[in-house]
Coordinates of C-alpha atoms in Angstrom, one line a residue:
M57 CA -18.5 -3.3 7.9
T58 CA -17.2 -1.9 11.3
S59 CA -14.9 0.8 11.4
R60 CA -11.3 0.0 12.3
A61 CA -11.7 1.7 15.6
T62 CA -13.5 -1.4 16.8
T63 CA -10.9 -3.8 15.6
P64 CA -7.7 -4.9 17.5
S65 CA -5.5 -3.0 15.0
R66 CA -6.7 0.3 16.4
R67 CA -7.0 -0.5 19.9
R68 CA -3.5 -2.1 20.1
A69 CA -5.2 -5.1 21.9
A70 CA -3.3 -8.2 22.6
L71 CA -4.1 -10.7 19.8
I72 CA -5.3 -14.1 21.1
T73 CA -4.9 -16.8 18.5
A74 CA -7.0 -19.8 18.8
C75 CA -8.0 -22.8 16.7
A76 CA -11.4 -24.5 17.1
V77 CA -12.3 -27.3 14.7
I78 CA -15.8 -28.6 14.4
A79 CA -15.4 -32.3 14.5
A80 CA -17.2 -35.6 15.5
A81 CA -16.0 -37.8 18.1
G82 CA -12.4 -39.2 17.6
G83 CA -11.1 -36.0 16.0
T84 CA -12.8 -36.3 12.6
A85 CA -14.8 -33.6 11.0
A86 CA -18.6 -33.6 11.2
T87 CA -20.3 -35.7 8.4
L88 CA -23.6 -34.8 6.8
S89 CA -26.6 -37.3 7.2
T90 CA -28.6 -38.2 4.2
P91 CA -32.5 -38.2 4.3
A92 CA -34.2 -41.2 2.9
G93 CA -34.8 -40.8 -0.9
A94 CA -32.4 -37.9 -1.3
A95 CA -29.2 -37.9 -3.5
A96 CA -26.3 -38.7 -1.7
P97 CA -24.9 -35.5 -0.1
G98 CA -22.0 -35.7 2.3
C99 CA -19.2 -33.4 3.5
T100 CA -16.9 -32.5 6.1
V101 CA -16.9 -29.0 7.6
D102 CA -13.6 -27.5 9.2
Y103 CA -14.4 -24.4 11.1
K104 CA -11.4 -22.6 12.7
V105 CA -11.2 -19.5 14.8
T106 CA -7.8 -18.4 13.4
N107 CA -7.4 -15.2 15.7
Q108 CA -9.4 -13.7 18.5
W109 CA -9.3 -10.4 20.4
S110 CA -11.4 -8.7 23.1
T111 CA -14.1 -7.5 20.7
G112 CA -13.9 -9.8 17.5
F113 CA -12.4 -12.8 15.8
G114 CA -11.4 -14.1 12.5
A115 CA -12.5 -17.5 11.2
A116 CA -11.7 -19.9 8.3
V117 CA -14.1 -22.6 7.0
T118 CA -13.4 -25.4 4.6
V119 CA -16.3 -27.5 3.1
T120 CA -15.1 -30.8 1.5
N121 CA -17.8 -32.6 -0.6
T122 CA -17.8 -36.3 0.1
G123 CA -21.0 -37.2 -1.7
D124 CA -22.3 -36.6 -5.2
A125 CA -21.1 -33.6 -7.2
V126 CA -22.7 -30.3 -6.1
N127 CA -23.4 -27.4 -8.3
G128 CA -23.9 -24.4 -6.0
W129 CA -23.7 -24.9 -2.1
K130 CA -25.2 -23.1 0.8
L131 CA -23.8 -23.5 4.3
E132 CA -25.9 -22.4 7.3
W133 CA -25.3 -22.2 11.0
S134 CA -26.4 -20.2 14.0
Y135 CA -24.4 -18.7 16.8
A136 CA -25.6 -19.0 20.5
G137 CA -24.1 -15.6 21.5
N138 CA -24.0 -12.0 19.9
Q139 CA -21.5 -12.8 17.2
R140 CA -22.0 -10.6 14.1
V141 CA -20.1 -11.2 10.7
T142 CA -18.6 -7.9 9.6
Q143 CA -16.6 -8.8 6.6
G144 CA -16.2 -12.0 4.5
W145 CA -14.4 -13.4 1.5
N146 CA -14.7 -16.2 -1.1
A147 CA -18.4 -16.5 -0.2
D148 CA -21.6 -14.4 0.0
I149 CA -22.2 -14.2 3.6
T150 CA -25.4 -12.8 5.1
Q151 CA -26.7 -12.8 8.7
S152 CA -30.2 -12.5 10.0
G153 CA -30.2 -12.4 13.9
A154 CA -28.0 -15.4 15.0
A155 CA -28.4 -17.3 11.7
V156 CA -25.7 -17.1 9.1
T157 CA -25.7 -18.2 5.5
A158 CA -22.7 -18.6 3.3
K159 CA -23.3 -19.1 -0.3
S160 CA -20.9 -20.1 -3.1
L161 CA -19.7 -17.6 -5.8
S162 CA -19.5 -18.1 -9.4
Y163 CA -16.0 -19.6 -9.2
N164 CA -16.3 -22.0 -6.4
G165 CA -19.8 -23.3 -6.5
T166 CA -19.1 -26.6 -8.3
L167 CA -17.7 -29.2 -6.2
A168 CA -16.8 -32.6 -7.5
T169 CA -16.7 -35.6 -5.1
G170 CA -13.7 -35.0 -2.8
A171 CA -13.3 -31.3 -3.8
S172 CA -13.2 -28.5 -1.2
A173 CA -14.1 -24.9 -1.1
G174 CA -12.9 -22.5 1.7
F175 CA -13.9 -19.1 2.7
G176 CA -13.3 -16.8 5.7
F177 CA -14.7 -13.9 7.7
N178 CA -14.2 -11.4 10.5
A179 CA -16.8 -11.0 13.2
S180 CA -17.5 -8.9 16.4
Y181 CA -18.6 -10.4 19.7
S182 CA -18.8 -9.7 23.4
G183 CA -18.8 -12.0 26.3
S184 CA -18.1 -15.5 25.2
N185 CA -17.5 -16.7 21.6
A186 CA -19.2 -20.1 21.7
L187 CA -18.7 -22.3 18.8
P188 CA -21.5 -23.2 16.4
A189 CA -23.2 -26.4 17.3
T190 CA -24.9 -27.3 13.9
F191 CA -24.2 -26.8 10.3
K192 CA -26.5 -27.3 7.4
L193 CA -25.2 -27.8 3.9
N194 CA -27.9 -27.4 1.1
G195 CA -30.5 -28.1 3.8
V196 CA -28.9 -31.3 5.2
T197 CA -28.1 -31.2 8.8
C198 CA -24.6 -32.0 10.0
N199 CA -23.9 -34.0 13.0
A200 CA -24.0 -31.7 15.9
G201 CA -21.5 -30.9 18.6
P202 CA -17.9 -29.4 18.5
T203 CA -15.6 -31.8 20.4
D204 CA -12.3 -30.0 20.1
P205 CA -11.4 -29.1 23.6
T206 CA -9.8 -25.9 22.7
D207 CA -11.2 -23.0 24.5
P208 CA -10.9 -19.9 22.2
T209 CA -10.3 -17.8 25.2
D210 CA -7.3 -19.8 26.2
P211 CA -3.8 -18.0 25.8
P212 CA -2.3 -18.5 22.3
D213 CA -0.2 -21.5 21.5
P214 CA 3.2 -20.6 20.1
T215 CA 2.6 -22.8 17.2
D216 CA -0.8 -21.2 16.2
P217 CA -0.7 -18.8 13.2
P218 CA -0.5 -15.2 14.1
G219 CA -3.8 -13.4 13.1
G220 CA -5.5 -10.0 13.0
R221 CA -4.2 -6.6 12.2
V222 CA -2.0 -4.6 14.5
D223 CA -2.0 -0.9 14.9
N224 CA 1.4 -0.5 13.3
P225 CA 2.7 -3.4 11.1
Y226 CA 6.2 -2.2 11.3
A227 CA 6.3 -2.2 15.1
G228 CA 8.3 -5.0 16.4
A229 CA 8.9 -6.5 13.0
K230 CA 11.6 -7.2 10.6
V231 CA 11.0 -5.8 7.0
Y232 CA 11.8 -8.1 3.8
V233 CA 14.9 -7.5 2.1
N234 CA 14.6 -8.1 -1.6
P235 CA 17.5 -10.3 -2.7
E236 CA 17.4 -9.2 -6.2
W237 CA 17.9 -5.5 -5.2
S238 CA 20.2 -6.4 -2.5
A239 CA 22.6 -8.3 -4.9
K240 CA 22.7 -5.3 -7.2
A241 CA 23.4 -2.9 -4.4
A242 CA 26.1 -5.3 -3.1
A243 CA 27.9 -5.4 -6.5
E244 CA 28.4 -1.7 -6.5
P245 CA 31.5 -0.2 -4.8
G246 CA 30.5 0.5 -1.4
G247 CA 27.0 -0.8 -1.8
S248 CA 27.4 -3.5 0.8
R249 CA 26.8 -0.7 3.4
I250 CA 23.2 -0.6 2.5
A251 CA 22.5 -3.8 0.7
G252 CA 20.8 -5.2 3.7
Q253 CA 18.2 -2.5 3.8
P254 CA 14.5 -3.4 3.0
T255 CA 12.9 -2.0 -0.1
G256 CA 9.6 -2.2 -1.9
V257 CA 8.7 -5.1 -4.4
W258 CA 7.1 -3.4 -7.5
L259 CA 4.4 -5.2 -9.2
D260 CA 4.3 -2.7 -12.1
R261 CA 2.8 -5.1 -14.7
T262 CA 0.9 -8.3 -14.9
A263 CA 4.0 -10.3 -15.9
A264 CA 5.7 -9.1 -12.6
I265 CA 3.2 -11.4 -10.7
A266 CA 4.6 -14.6 -12.0
G267 CA 8.2 -13.1 -12.7
A268 CA 9.3 -11.6 -15.9
N269 CA 12.6 -12.2 -17.7
G270 CA 14.0 -14.4 -15.0
S271 CA 13.0 -12.2 -12.1
M272 CA 11.3 -13.3 -8.9
G273 CA 7.6 -13.3 -9.0
L274 CA 5.3 -12.6 -6.1
R275 CA 5.2 -16.1 -4.8
A276 CA 9.0 -16.4 -4.9
H277 CA 9.3 -13.3 -2.9
L278 CA 6.8 -14.3 -0.3
D279 CA 8.5 -17.9 0.0
E280 CA 11.9 -15.9 0.5
A281 CA 10.1 -13.8 3.2
L282 CA 9.1 -16.8 5.0
R283 CA 12.7 -17.9 5.1
Q284 CA 13.8 -14.5 6.3
K285 CA 10.9 -14.3 8.9
G286 CA 12.1 -17.0 11.2
A287 CA 10.2 -16.9 14.6
G288 CA 9.4 -13.3 14.6
E289 CA 7.2 -10.9 12.6
L290 CA 8.1 -9.7 9.1
V291 CA 6.6 -7.1 6.8
V292 CA 6.7 -7.6 3.1
Q293 CA 6.3 -4.2 1.1
L294 CA 4.5 -4.4 -2.3
V295 CA 3.8 -1.6 -4.6
I296 CA 0.5 -2.1 -6.5
Y297 CA 1.0 -0.2 -9.7
N298 CA -0.7 -1.0 -12.9
L299 CA -3.8 1.0 -13.3
P300 CA -5.3 1.6 -16.6
G301 CA -4.1 4.7 -18.3
R302 CA -1.3 4.8 -15.7
D303 CA 0.7 7.9 -15.0
C304 CA -1.5 10.2 -17.0
A305 CA 0.5 13.2 -16.5
A306 CA 3.9 11.6 -17.5
L307 CA 5.3 9.2 -19.9
A308 CA 8.3 7.5 -18.2
S309 CA 6.0 5.1 -16.3
N310 CA 3.3 4.6 -18.7
G311 CA 1.8 1.1 -18.0
E312 CA 0.6 -1.9 -20.2
L313 CA -3.2 -1.2 -19.8
G314 CA -5.1 1.3 -21.9
P315 CA -7.4 3.8 -20.3
T316 CA -10.6 1.7 -20.7
E317 CA -9.1 -1.7 -19.7
I318 CA -10.5 -1.8 -16.1
D319 CA -11.8 -5.3 -16.3
K320 CA -8.3 -6.5 -17.2
Y321 CA -6.8 -4.5 -14.2
K322 CA -9.5 -6.4 -11.9
T323 CA -9.4 -9.9 -13.3
Q324 CA -5.8 -10.3 -14.7
Y325 CA -3.9 -8.1 -12.2
I326 CA -5.5 -7.6 -8.8
D327 CA -7.5 -10.9 -8.6
P328 CA -4.3 -13.0 -9.1
I329 CA -2.5 -10.9 -6.5
A330 CA -5.3 -11.4 -4.0
A331 CA -5.4 -15.2 -4.7
I332 CA -1.7 -15.4 -3.9
L333 CA -1.9 -13.3 -0.7
A334 CA -4.8 -15.4 0.4
D335 CA -2.8 -18.6 0.4
P336 CA -2.7 -19.8 3.9
K337 CA 0.9 -20.6 3.5
Y338 CA 1.6 -16.8 3.7
A339 CA -0.9 -16.1 6.7
G340 CA 2.0 -15.4 9.0
L341 CA 3.4 -12.5 7.0
R342 CA 2.4 -8.8 7.3
I343 CA 1.7 -7.5 3.8
V344 CA 1.9 -3.8 3.3
N345 CA 0.5 -2.7 0.0
T346 CA 1.2 0.7 -1.3
V347 CA -1.6 1.3 -3.7
E348 CA -1.2 3.0 -7.1
I349 CA 1.4 5.9 -6.7
D350 CA 0.9 9.0 -8.9
S351 CA -2.8 8.1 -9.8
L352 CA -5.4 10.0 -7.8
P353 CA -3.5 13.2 -7.2
N354 CA -3.5 13.6 -11.0
L355 CA -7.2 13.9 -11.1
V356 CA -7.0 17.0 -9.0
T357 CA -3.8 18.9 -10.4
N358 CA -3.5 17.7 -14.0
V359 CA -7.1 18.0 -15.3
T360 CA -9.1 20.9 -17.1
P361 CA -9.2 23.8 -16.3
R362 CA -5.8 23.7 -14.6
P363 CA -2.9 25.0 -16.8
T364 CA -1.1 21.7 -16.1
A365 CA -4.0 19.6 -17.6
T366 CA -3.2 16.7 -20.0
P367 CA -5.7 15.0 -22.3
N368 CA -4.8 11.7 -20.7
C369 CA -5.7 12.8 -17.2
D370 CA -8.9 14.4 -18.5
T371 CA -9.7 11.0 -20.0
M372 CA -9.0 9.2 -16.7
K373 CA -11.1 11.6 -14.7
A374 CA -14.1 11.3 -17.1
N375 CA -14.1 7.6 -17.3
G376 CA -13.5 7.1 -13.5
N377 CA -11.2 4.2 -14.0
Y378 CA -8.6 5.5 -11.5
I379 CA -11.3 5.7 -8.8
K380 CA -12.6 2.2 -9.7
G381 CA -9.3 0.6 -10.0
V382 CA -8.1 1.9 -6.6
G383 CA -11.4 1.1 -5.0
Y384 CA -11.4 -2.5 -6.3
A385 CA -7.9 -3.0 -5.1
L386 CA -8.6 -1.7 -1.8
N387 CA -11.7 -3.8 -1.5
K388 CA -10.2 -7.0 -2.7
L389 CA -6.7 -6.8 -0.9
G390 CA -8.2 -5.2 2.2
A391 CA -10.6 -8.2 2.8
L392 CA -7.5 -10.4 3.4
P393 CA -6.2 -10.9 7.0
G394 CA -2.7 -9.7 7.6
V395 CA -2.8 -7.2 4.7
Y396 CA -2.4 -3.5 5.2
N397 CA -3.3 -1.0 2.5
Y398 CA -1.6 2.3 2.3
V399 CA -2.9 4.7 -0.4
D400 CA -0.5 7.1 -2.2
A401 CA -1.0 10.7 -1.1
G402 CA 1.5 12.5 -3.3
H403 CA 3.9 14.8 -1.6
H404 CA 4.0 18.4 -0.3
G405 CA 5.4 19.8 -3.5
W406 CA 2.4 18.4 -5.4
L407 CA -0.6 18.7 -2.9
G408 CA 0.5 21.2 -0.4
W409 CA -1.3 24.2 -1.9
D410 CA -4.7 25.2 -0.5
D411 CA -6.6 24.4 -3.8
N412 CA -5.0 20.9 -4.0
F413 CA -4.9 19.7 -0.3
G414 CA -8.5 19.4 0.6
A415 CA -9.7 18.4 -2.9
S416 CA -7.2 15.5 -2.8
A417 CA -8.3 14.3 0.6
E418 CA -12.0 14.3 -0.6
L419 CA -10.9 12.4 -3.7
F420 CA -9.0 9.8 -1.5
K421 CA -12.2 9.2 0.4
Q422 CA -14.2 8.8 -2.8
A423 CA -11.7 6.1 -4.0
A424 CA -11.7 4.3 -0.7
T425 CA -15.5 3.8 -0.9
A426 CA -15.7 2.9 -4.4
E427 CA -16.3 -0.6 -5.9
G428 CA -17.5 -2.0 -2.6
S429 CA -14.5 -0.7 -0.5
S430 CA -14.8 1.1 2.8
L431 CA -12.7 3.5 4.8
A432 CA -11.9 0.6 7.1
K433 CA -9.8 -1.1 4.3
V434 CA -7.4 1.8 4.3
H435 CA -4.8 1.4 7.1
G436 CA -2.9 4.5 6.1
F437 CA -1.4 6.5 3.4
I438 CA 2.1 6.9 2.0
V439 CA 3.8 10.1 0.9
N440 CA 6.9 11.1 -1.2
T441 CA 7.0 7.6 -2.9
A442 CA 9.8 7.6 -5.4
N443 CA 10.2 11.4 -4.8
Y444 CA 12.9 13.7 -3.5
S445 CA 11.1 16.1 -1.0
A446 CA 13.1 16.7 2.1
L447 CA 11.9 15.0 5.3
K448 CA 12.2 18.1 7.5
E449 CA 13.6 21.5 6.7
D450 CA 15.3 22.7 9.8
H451 CA 16.4 26.2 8.8
F452 CA 13.1 27.7 8.0
T453 CA 9.3 27.2 8.9
I454 CA 6.2 28.0 7.1
D455 CA 5.6 30.7 9.7
D456 CA 8.9 32.6 9.2
S457 CA 9.1 36.0 7.5
V458 CA 11.9 38.2 6.4
N459 CA 11.6 41.9 6.3
G460 CA 7.8 41.4 6.7
T461 CA 7.6 39.0 3.7
S462 CA 6.3 35.6 4.5
V463 CA 8.3 32.5 3.6
R464 CA 5.1 31.4 1.7
Q465 CA 5.9 34.2 -0.9
S466 CA 9.5 32.9 -1.6
K467 CA 10.0 31.4 -5.2
W468 CA 10.7 28.1 -3.6
V469 CA 7.7 27.7 -1.3
D470 CA 5.4 29.7 -3.7
W471 CA 2.4 29.8 -1.3
N472 CA 2.6 26.3 -0.3
R473 CA 1.3 25.4 3.2
Y474 CA 4.2 23.1 3.9
T475 CA 7.9 23.1 3.7
D476 CA 8.6 19.4 4.0
E477 CA 7.2 15.8 4.1
L478 CA 6.9 15.4 7.8
S479 CA 4.7 18.4 8.3
Y480 CA 2.7 17.6 5.0
A481 CA 2.1 13.9 6.2
Q482 CA 1.0 14.8 9.6
A483 CA -1.4 17.5 8.3
M484 CA -2.8 15.3 5.5
R485 CA -3.4 12.6 8.2
A486 CA -5.3 15.0 10.4
K487 CA -7.5 16.2 7.4
L488 CA -8.3 12.6 6.5
V489 CA -9.2 11.7 10.0
S490 CA -11.5 14.8 9.9
L491 CA -13.3 13.3 6.8
G492 CA -14.0 10.0 8.6
F493 CA -10.9 7.9 8.3
D494 CA -9.9 6.0 11.3
S495 CA -8.4 8.1 14.1
G496 CA -5.6 5.6 14.3
L497 CA -4.6 6.1 10.6
G498 CA -0.9 5.5 10.0
M499 CA 1.4 7.5 7.6
L500 CA 4.4 6.2 5.7
I501 CA 7.2 8.5 4.2
D502 CA 9.4 7.2 1.6
T503 CA 13.0 8.4 2.5
S504 CA 14.9 6.4 -0.1
R505 CA 16.2 9.6 -1.9
N506 CA 15.5 12.7 0.1
G507 CA 18.6 12.9 2.4
W508 CA 20.2 15.7 0.4
G509 CA 23.5 15.3 2.2
G510 CA 27.0 15.8 1.1
T511 CA 29.2 18.9 1.1
A512 CA 26.5 21.0 -0.3
R513 CA 24.1 20.5 2.6
P514 CA 23.4 23.9 4.3
T515 CA 24.3 24.0 8.0
A516 CA 22.6 27.3 8.8
P517 CA 19.7 29.5 7.5
G518 CA 20.4 31.6 4.4
A519 CA 21.1 35.4 4.5
R520 CA 18.2 37.4 5.6
T521 CA 18.7 39.8 2.5
S522 CA 15.4 38.7 1.1
V523 CA 13.0 36.0 1.6
D524 CA 14.5 34.0 -1.4
T525 CA 18.1 34.3 -0.1
Y526 CA 16.9 33.0 3.4
V527 CA 14.9 30.1 2.0
D528 CA 17.4 29.2 -0.9
G529 CA 20.5 29.4 1.4
G530 CA 19.1 27.2 4.1
R531 CA 17.0 24.6 2.3
Y532 CA 18.2 20.9 2.1
D533 CA 16.2 20.1 -0.8
R534 CA 18.4 21.3 -3.8
R535 CA 16.3 20.6 -6.7
I536 CA 15.8 23.5 -9.1
H537 CA 12.0 23.2 -8.7
L538 CA 9.7 21.2 -6.5
G539 CA 8.1 19.9 -9.6
N540 CA 11.2 18.1 -10.7
W541 CA 11.0 14.4 -10.1
C542 CA 13.2 12.3 -12.3
N543 CA 16.6 11.1 -11.4
Q544 CA 17.5 14.3 -9.6
S545 CA 21.0 15.4 -9.7
G546 CA 22.6 15.8 -6.2
A547 CA 20.1 13.8 -4.3
G548 CA 21.1 11.4 -1.6
L549 CA 19.8 8.4 0.6
G550 CA 17.6 9.6 3.4
E551 CA 16.7 8.3 6.8
R552 CA 17.1 4.6 7.0
P553 CA 13.9 2.5 7.3
R554 CA 12.6 2.5 10.8
S555 CA 9.2 2.1 12.5
A556 CA 7.2 4.9 14.5
P557 CA 9.7 7.7 14.0
A558 CA 7.3 10.6 14.7
A559 CA 3.8 11.2 15.8
G560 CA 1.3 9.6 13.3
I561 CA 4.0 8.1 11.2
D562 CA 4.1 4.2 11.1
A563 CA 7.5 4.1 9.5
Y564 CA 10.1 5.7 7.2
V565 CA 10.5 3.3 4.4
W566 CA 12.6 2.8 1.2
M567 CA 9.6 2.0 -1.0
K568 CA 11.5 3.1 -4.2
P569 CA 14.7 0.9 -4.3
P570 CA 17.6 3.3 -4.5
G571 CA 19.5 2.8 -7.8
E572 CA 16.4 2.0 -9.8
S573 CA 15.8 4.6 -12.5
D574 CA 12.8 6.9 -12.7
G575 CA 12.9 7.1 -16.5
S576 CA 15.3 7.1 -19.4
S577 CA 17.2 10.3 -20.5
K578 CA 16.1 9.6 -24.1
A579 CA 13.8 7.4 -25.9
I580 CA 14.7 3.7 -25.5
P581 CA 12.7 0.9 -27.0
N582 CA 11.4 -1.6 -24.5
D583 CA 8.6 -4.2 -24.1
E584 CA 7.4 -2.9 -20.7
G585 CA 5.0 -0.1 -22.1
K586 CA 7.5 2.6 -20.7
G587 CA 7.8 5.8 -22.7
F588 CA 10.1 8.8 -22.8
D589 CA 9.3 11.8 -20.7
R590 CA 11.3 15.0 -21.3
M591 CA 11.5 15.6 -17.6
C592 CA 14.2 12.9 -17.6
D593 CA 16.1 14.7 -20.1
P594 CA 18.8 16.8 -18.6
T595 CA 18.6 19.3 -21.5
Y596 CA 14.8 20.0 -21.1
T597 CA 13.8 23.5 -20.3
G598 CA 10.6 22.6 -18.4
N599 CA 6.8 22.9 -18.6
P600 CA 4.1 24.5 -16.5
R601 CA 4.4 21.7 -13.9
N602 CA 7.8 22.9 -13.0
N603 CA 7.4 26.5 -13.9
N604 CA 9.4 26.0 -17.0
N605 CA 12.7 25.3 -15.3
M606 CA 15.4 22.8 -16.2
S607 CA 14.5 19.3 -15.4
G608 CA 17.7 18.7 -13.1
A609 CA 17.8 15.1 -14.3
L610 CA 20.9 13.0 -14.6
A611 CA 22.3 12.0 -17.9
N612 CA 22.4 8.5 -19.5
A613 CA 19.6 7.1 -17.4
P614 CA 18.0 3.8 -18.5
V615 CA 14.1 3.1 -18.6
S616 CA 12.3 3.3 -15.3
G617 CA 12.9 0.5 -12.9
H618 CA 16.2 -0.6 -14.5
W619 CA 19.5 -0.3 -12.6
F620 CA 21.2 3.1 -12.9
S621 CA 24.7 2.7 -11.3
A622 CA 25.7 6.3 -11.6
Q623 CA 22.5 7.5 -9.6
F624 CA 23.2 4.7 -7.0
Q625 CA 26.7 6.0 -6.4
E626 CA 25.5 9.6 -6.2
L627 CA 22.9 8.6 -3.6
M628 CA 25.5 6.9 -1.5
K629 CA 27.8 9.8 -1.7
N630 CA 25.1 12.4 -0.7
A631 CA 23.4 10.3 1.9
H632 CA 22.1 11.9 5.1
P633 CA 22.6 10.6 7.7
A634 CA 25.9 9.7 6.0
L635 CA 27.0 6.1 5.4

């Protein structure tokens, strides 16, 4: 694998889209000849350069069997130039010098007469990118000679499919509006003001892939995205959220898979998602995956010997299935063109302390290189997903002091290194780059519920009587404690989604759809594997994770992900910027 620094996504290179088909005279694909006395092999080979830039290209190859049935296949070709395959999918691709070999995998090796198998790859090159002249299938030489007149260095044709990753997928693109969320928002009084905003599509259980209880499945969303796309670029935001033993430190979003069911996660959840995203029909979409929120940080903060440790988090650290699951998802999904992986990196009120920050970054690197993945398959990170931390506190900084006492010593900051999500995201980005992630790493900040507007929003710093009056009087974030996370009272919509709002930030996003509950205020039976967490109970007096404060949660909330009208109305009322 090459680092992303050598790909167009990090160089902001203009993408050149080209299509080159290996074909015999008259426009048909090459046909295999049959040596005397052999079985009757035969095939057509379709080799397309799907996208090309100054230092590399992507290609798609389809082999169709026109002879006797084949049980296992091997396709071979050689390059005339210095092309080097760097990444492949749906075949075992190796290269020795100029010679390339693509072997079938366990699931696509059997080809009946007339059946096809396809695979793809990315490659680097310099100079010219000459097309392969000869193919061999299971040792039988194909007719030589590409006859398609397309020159892969020609300017792109407007009808060619877009290809390759760009530096910032949100730049110059529309973002998918989920029609199911939009309809719920529009049905609320005043909701039409924000019903057209883009939000994340949560794939929070296996059934969500096909569509559960009459809701849209992944294909339905992607088909609708194609309709919304039109002639421009469009981003679809997916939340990949179904790890075994999910949400080990809380109960409101426990998932369907037990702590040891990593194989189910791979084969019944990630693999079907990858198969859909690999459909050429959706090649023109930019797919942003936010990968497994609230997972990896738990392995730092909520394990023994921390006072916040839980038995479930100790189990997940011991069995390694969070690391394996995230690594597998990154590897499988990151191999697909047009897919951008952003890993969840918590928020400043979780990982901003010295003993959490560096350890979390190291853990992110471990997961990004697990299960065959690599740092190059991580396009960026997302912070504050489904949380409430203020985007930017304007009335105090981490370097301020009152009467000689640092802001870090205030009860609210409590020795944290950061006061808000923007400063945390930019610092975490710098730390990750220092550990070997690409220098062009992009960050997303979920601003769906961190506006903290309305009449209670401070307009000036607090009184300098003490460091606590100074911070508490001026802070926008009005939670009782930074550790409170469930359906927070007084919260408001934050900055509207937009691209490239600050240095190192790819976009502000609404990954958590406003109006969807974080968890139920009391135990509610359901078939979604979602439990009851006391942090969602407004009468709860807290635990070590919120320093034994009240939960600050709204009453009468439904189970997580279900529509919560009262919260939606409060979010609109307290929006900042105001609606």
